[in-house]
Coordinates of C-alpha atoms in Angstrom, one line a residue:
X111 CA 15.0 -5.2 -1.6
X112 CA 14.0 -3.0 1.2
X113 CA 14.5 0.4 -1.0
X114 CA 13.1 -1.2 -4.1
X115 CA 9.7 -1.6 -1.5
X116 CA 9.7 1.6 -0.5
X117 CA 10.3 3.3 -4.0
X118 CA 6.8 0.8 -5.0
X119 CA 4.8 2.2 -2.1
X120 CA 5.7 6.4 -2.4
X121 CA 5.0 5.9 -5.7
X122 CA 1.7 3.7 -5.1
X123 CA 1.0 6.3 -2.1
X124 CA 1.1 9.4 -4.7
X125 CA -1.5 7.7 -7.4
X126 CA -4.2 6.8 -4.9
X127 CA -3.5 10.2 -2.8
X128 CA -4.8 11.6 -6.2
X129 CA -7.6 9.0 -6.3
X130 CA -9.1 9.6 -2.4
X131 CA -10.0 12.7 -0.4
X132 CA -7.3 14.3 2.1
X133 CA -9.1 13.3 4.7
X134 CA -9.5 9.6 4.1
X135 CA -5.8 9.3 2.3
X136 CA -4.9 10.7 5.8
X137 CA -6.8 8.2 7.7
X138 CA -5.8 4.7 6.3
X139 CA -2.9 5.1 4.6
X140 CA -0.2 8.2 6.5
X141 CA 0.8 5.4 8.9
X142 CA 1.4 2.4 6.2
X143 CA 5.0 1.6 5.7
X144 CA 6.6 -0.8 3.1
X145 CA 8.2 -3.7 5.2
X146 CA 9.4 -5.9 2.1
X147 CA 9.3 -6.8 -1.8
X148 CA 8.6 -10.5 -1.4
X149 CA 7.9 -13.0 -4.4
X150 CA 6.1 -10.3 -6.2
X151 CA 4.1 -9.4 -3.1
X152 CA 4.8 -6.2 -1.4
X153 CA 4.1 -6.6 2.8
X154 CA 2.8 -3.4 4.0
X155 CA 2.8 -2.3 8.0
X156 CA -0.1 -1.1 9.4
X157 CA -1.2 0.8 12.9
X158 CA -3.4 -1.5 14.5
X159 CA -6.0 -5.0 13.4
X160 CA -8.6 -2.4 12.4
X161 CA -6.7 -0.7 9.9
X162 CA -5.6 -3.6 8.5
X163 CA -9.0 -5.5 8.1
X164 CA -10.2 -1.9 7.0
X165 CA -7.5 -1.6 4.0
X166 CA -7.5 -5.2 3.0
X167 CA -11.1 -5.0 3.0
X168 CA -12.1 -1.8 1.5
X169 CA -8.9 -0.6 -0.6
X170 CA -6.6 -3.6 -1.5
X171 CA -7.9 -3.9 -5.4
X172 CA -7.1 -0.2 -5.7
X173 CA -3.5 -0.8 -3.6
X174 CA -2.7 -3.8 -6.3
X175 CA -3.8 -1.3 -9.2
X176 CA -1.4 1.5 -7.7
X177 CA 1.6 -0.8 -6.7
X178 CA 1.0 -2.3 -10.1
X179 CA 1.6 0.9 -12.2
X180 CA 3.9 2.2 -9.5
X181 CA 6.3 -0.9 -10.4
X182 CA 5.4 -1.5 -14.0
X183 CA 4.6 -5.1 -13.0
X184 CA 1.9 -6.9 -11.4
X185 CA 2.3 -6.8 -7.4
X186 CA 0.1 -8.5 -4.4
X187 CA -0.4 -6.6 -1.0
X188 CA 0.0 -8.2 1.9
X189 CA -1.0 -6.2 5.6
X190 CA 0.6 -6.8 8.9
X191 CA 0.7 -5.2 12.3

Protein backbone atom coordinates (compact mmCIF):
# COMPACT_ATOMS: atom_id res chain seq x y z
CA UNK A 1 0.00 0.00 0.00
CA UNK A 2 2.81 2.16 0.86
CA UNK A 3 4.29 2.14 -3.01
CA UNK A 4 0.76 2.29 -4.38
CA UNK A 5 0.70 5.90 -2.13
CA UNK A 6 3.68 7.09 -3.38
CA UNK A 7 3.09 6.23 -7.15
CA UNK A 8 -0.64 8.48 -6.39
CA UNK A 9 1.34 11.43 -4.93
CA UNK A 10 4.56 11.70 -7.89
CA UNK A 11 2.02 11.55 -10.10
CA UNK A 12 -0.46 14.04 -8.22
CA UNK A 13 2.93 16.17 -7.60
CA UNK A 14 3.76 16.34 -11.51
CA UNK A 15 -0.10 17.67 -12.57
CA UNK A 16 -0.23 20.52 -9.99
CA UNK A 17 3.66 21.26 -10.55
CA UNK A 18 2.28 22.11 -14.09
CA UNK A 19 -0.69 24.01 -12.56
CA UNK A 20 1.49 26.40 -9.89
CA UNK A 21 4.59 28.61 -10.21
CA UNK A 22 8.11 27.14 -9.25
CA UNK A 23 8.29 29.15 -6.66
CA UNK A 24 5.07 28.31 -4.78
CA UNK A 25 5.20 24.40 -5.98
CA UNK A 26 8.60 24.69 -4.11
CA UNK A 27 7.19 26.19 -1.07
CA UNK A 28 4.19 23.98 0.05
CA UNK A 29 4.56 20.95 -1.56
CA UNK A 30 8.94 19.76 -2.01
CA UNK A 31 8.65 18.57 1.56
CA UNK A 32 5.14 16.62 1.37
CA UNK A 33 5.54 12.91 1.49
CA UNK A 34 2.86 10.11 1.01
CA UNK A 35 2.61 8.27 4.39
CA UNK A 36 -0.42 5.84 3.34
CA UNK A 37 -3.32 4.74 0.90
CA UNK A 38 -6.04 4.47 3.55
CA UNK A 39 -9.88 3.71 2.79
CA UNK A 40 -9.62 5.71 -0.30
CA UNK A 41 -7.94 8.57 1.53
CA UNK A 42 -4.35 9.25 0.81
CA UNK A 43 -2.41 10.72 4.33
CA UNK A 44 0.10 13.09 3.25
CA UNK A 45 3.28 14.37 5.74
CA UNK A 46 3.88 17.72 6.10
CA UNK A 47 6.86 20.03 7.58
CA UNK A 48 5.27 21.84 10.28
CA UNK A 49 1.29 22.97 11.62
CA UNK A 50 1.57 25.94 9.24
CA UNK A 51 2.05 24.10 6.14
CA UNK A 52 -0.55 21.92 6.92
CA UNK A 53 -3.27 24.43 7.80
CA UNK A 54 -1.79 26.34 4.64
CA UNK A 55 -2.37 23.15 2.17
CA UNK A 56 -5.54 21.95 3.68
CA UNK A 57 -6.72 25.38 3.48
CA UNK A 58 -5.62 26.84 0.35
CA UNK A 59 -4.86 23.72 -2.06
CA UNK A 60 -6.66 20.51 -0.91
CA UNK A 61 -9.61 20.83 -3.72
CA UNK A 62 -6.82 20.98 -6.23
CA UNK A 63 -4.80 17.99 -4.27
CA UNK A 64 -8.21 15.70 -4.47
CA UNK A 65 -8.43 16.81 -8.35
CA UNK A 66 -4.70 15.72 -8.85
CA UNK A 67 -4.69 12.54 -6.70
CA UNK A 68 -7.95 11.92 -8.41
CA UNK A 69 -6.63 11.73 -12.03
CA UNK A 70 -3.30 10.64 -10.75
CA UNK A 71 -5.19 7.30 -9.46
CA UNK A 72 -8.06 7.06 -11.96
CA UNK A 73 -10.44 7.06 -8.90
CA UNK A 74 -11.70 9.44 -6.52
CA UNK A 75 -9.13 9.98 -3.47
CA UNK A 76 -9.46 12.25 -0.14
CA UNK A 77 -6.32 14.05 1.40
CA UNK A 78 -5.60 13.89 4.64
CA UNK A 79 -2.39 16.26 6.35
CA UNK A 80 -0.27 15.33 9.24
CA UNK A 81 2.89 16.43 10.91
Amino acid sequence: MQDQAHLIWEKALGIIRDQLNTPTFKTWFENTSPVALYEGTLIVSTPNSFAKEWLESRYAVLLKQALSQAAGKEVGVKFTV
